[in-house]
């Protein structure tokens, strides 16, 4: 084999080895759906790819950094924030965001973890700014439907409920909401988006995940609720005592009325009975005067003499049937 042939095969072998090394080093890479990439060469950005597909890079020289195009979420830290009324509440937020400019994002953060840290600070700051400028009712409510329901309920309340409310000075009308939680969430998002464009980001929304009273305010609210419930309970007791006195008065009046009516009827019955008895006695007297006198005397002895232990004289007309030999004189 001559030298030229050997040289050819040697060159071919070198080319094959180089090709194997080239392809083994990964000159091609893929971008999956929902992702985007930034290509850097010696620390400088040489290009970006925002569409899914197969792409080429120079092995060992080009570096590919991939970021998601999807909507991401971040949960803020619990913050103790004063409202406009200087009532401290604890707020947890959750937010959605996405990367709009991968080049700017790479220049600002390079990694998602660094972006999360910075974005969390921005969201917390925007949340605090908006909440401190608004009342608690604006933060926890989105409409005035609670007032509308209270107004409808007040129209249908009975007299007793209205009396209770007057005793405890209950005010069913809450503070009117002029903006509401949804509007405040939009303001938080707008405020945050003023700071993030330079980072290649966009905040989609900021939503309070949880709002609760701080510990000292919670105890104060509990004490106020207990006091209000005690006032309502006392009002019900007072109303009950008043109703009891009212019904007892009605009961006494009814008892007196019933007793008077019963007495009147009894007297009428007694009068009728006495009249009938008198008529019967008169009829009996007219039939046998002597027997009638004897019978009435016996009844008188029975009812009178039992109350006396001794009789000092029987020489009177009263005892004519008692001590006469033939029962008469």
Tab-separated table of N, CA and C in Angstrom, residues 285 288-302 305 314-329:
chain	number	residue	atom	x	y	z
A	285	UNK	N	-146.078	24.573	103.643
A	285	UNK	CA	-146.748	25.248	104.765
A	285	UNK	C	-148.249	25.318	104.519
A	288	UNK	N	-149.770	21.697	105.186
A	288	UNK	CA	-149.877	21.253	106.597
A	288	UNK	C	-149.055	22.211	107.427
A	289	UNK	N	-149.726	23.190	107.965
A	289	UNK	CA	-149.031	24.246	108.708
A	289	UNK	C	-148.332	23.684	109.928
A	290	UNK	N	-148.980	22.804	110.667
A	290	UNK	CA	-148.417	22.259	111.898
A	290	UNK	C	-147.176	21.423	111.616
A	291	UNK	N	-147.211	20.580	110.587
A	291	UNK	CA	-146.050	19.753	110.247
A	291	UNK	C	-144.878	20.611	109.781
A	292	UNK	N	-145.183	21.634	109.044
A	292	UNK	CA	-144.121	22.535	108.561
A	292	UNK	C	-143.426	23.196	109.729
A	293	UNK	N	-144.229	23.652	110.720
A	293	UNK	CA	-143.633	24.300	111.898
A	293	UNK	C	-142.784	23.306	112.679
A	294	UNK	N	-143.280	22.067	112.808
A	294	UNK	CA	-142.522	21.036	113.514
A	294	UNK	C	-141.200	20.743	112.793
A	295	UNK	N	-141.228	20.571	111.522
A	295	UNK	CA	-140.009	20.237	110.749
A	295	UNK	C	-138.958	21.355	110.812
A	296	UNK	N	-139.370	22.562	110.679
A	296	UNK	CA	-138.439	23.691	110.769
A	296	UNK	C	-137.843	23.797	112.151
A	297	UNK	N	-138.644	23.461	113.199
A	297	UNK	CA	-138.114	23.492	114.573
A	297	UNK	C	-137.046	22.429	114.750
A	298	UNK	N	-137.257	21.228	114.186
A	298	UNK	CA	-136.263	20.163	114.287
A	298	UNK	C	-134.954	20.557	113.602
A	299	UNK	N	-135.070	21.175	112.473
A	299	UNK	CA	-133.849	21.627	111.771
A	299	UNK	C	-133.127	22.686	112.570
A	300	UNK	N	-133.870	23.536	113.214
A	300	UNK	CA	-133.253	24.583	114.032
A	300	UNK	C	-132.551	23.981	115.230
A	301	UNK	N	-133.205	22.987	115.914
A	301	UNK	CA	-132.550	22.320	117.052
A	301	UNK	C	-131.235	21.672	116.606
A	302	UNK	N	-131.260	21.034	115.465
A	302	UNK	CA	-130.080	20.309	114.987
A	302	UNK	C	-128.906	21.254	114.732
A	305	UNK	N	-128.516	23.718	118.847
A	305	UNK	CA	-128.212	23.183	120.177
A	305	UNK	C	-126.847	22.520	120.261
A	314	UNK	N	-135.864	26.213	129.590
A	314	UNK	CA	-136.584	25.636	128.446
A	314	UNK	C	-138.013	26.156	128.394
A	315	UNK	N	-138.264	27.131	129.264
A	315	UNK	CA	-139.620	27.679	129.327
A	315	UNK	C	-139.753	28.808	128.307
A	316	UNK	N	-139.747	28.403	127.106
A	316	UNK	CA	-139.913	29.374	126.018
A	316	UNK	C	-140.568	28.665	124.848
A	317	UNK	N	-141.139	29.449	124.036
A	317	UNK	CA	-141.897	28.892	122.917
A	317	UNK	C	-140.996	28.117	121.948
A	318	UNK	N	-139.679	28.450	121.959
A	318	UNK	CA	-138.729	27.811	121.041
A	318	UNK	C	-138.663	26.305	121.264
A	319	UNK	N	-138.805	25.883	122.556
A	319	UNK	CA	-138.665	24.467	122.877
A	319	UNK	C	-140.009	23.736	122.982
A	320	UNK	N	-141.010	24.281	122.345
A	320	UNK	CA	-142.349	23.713	122.507
A	320	UNK	C	-142.444	22.282	121.974
A	321	UNK	N	-141.607	21.960	120.933
A	321	UNK	CA	-141.643	20.616	120.389
A	321	UNK	C	-140.615	19.698	121.050
A	322	UNK	N	-139.688	20.262	121.804
A	322	UNK	CA	-138.636	19.459	122.405
A	322	UNK	C	-139.012	18.912	123.779
A	323	UNK	N	-139.710	19.745	124.591
A	323	UNK	CA	-140.004	19.352	125.947
A	323	UNK	C	-141.496	19.141	126.201
A	324	UNK	N	-142.302	19.187	125.228
A	324	UNK	CA	-143.739	18.941	125.400
A	324	UNK	C	-143.981	17.429	125.334
A	325	UNK	N	-144.868	16.927	126.142
A	325	UNK	CA	-145.139	15.486	126.200
A	325	UNK	C	-145.659	14.953	124.891
A	326	UNK	N	-146.471	15.703	124.251
A	326	UNK	CA	-147.012	15.236	122.965
A	326	UNK	C	-146.326	15.904	121.756
A	327	UNK	N	-145.188	16.585	122.060
A	327	UNK	CA	-144.439	17.203	120.964
A	327	UNK	C	-144.974	18.546	120.610
A	328	UNK	N	-145.920	19.076	121.438
A	328	UNK	CA	-146.453	20.417	121.167
A	328	UNK	C	-147.093	20.927	122.444
A	329	UNK	N	-147.434	22.171	122.484
A	329	UNK	CA	-148.122	22.736	123.629
A	329	UNK	C	-149.571	23.004	123.273
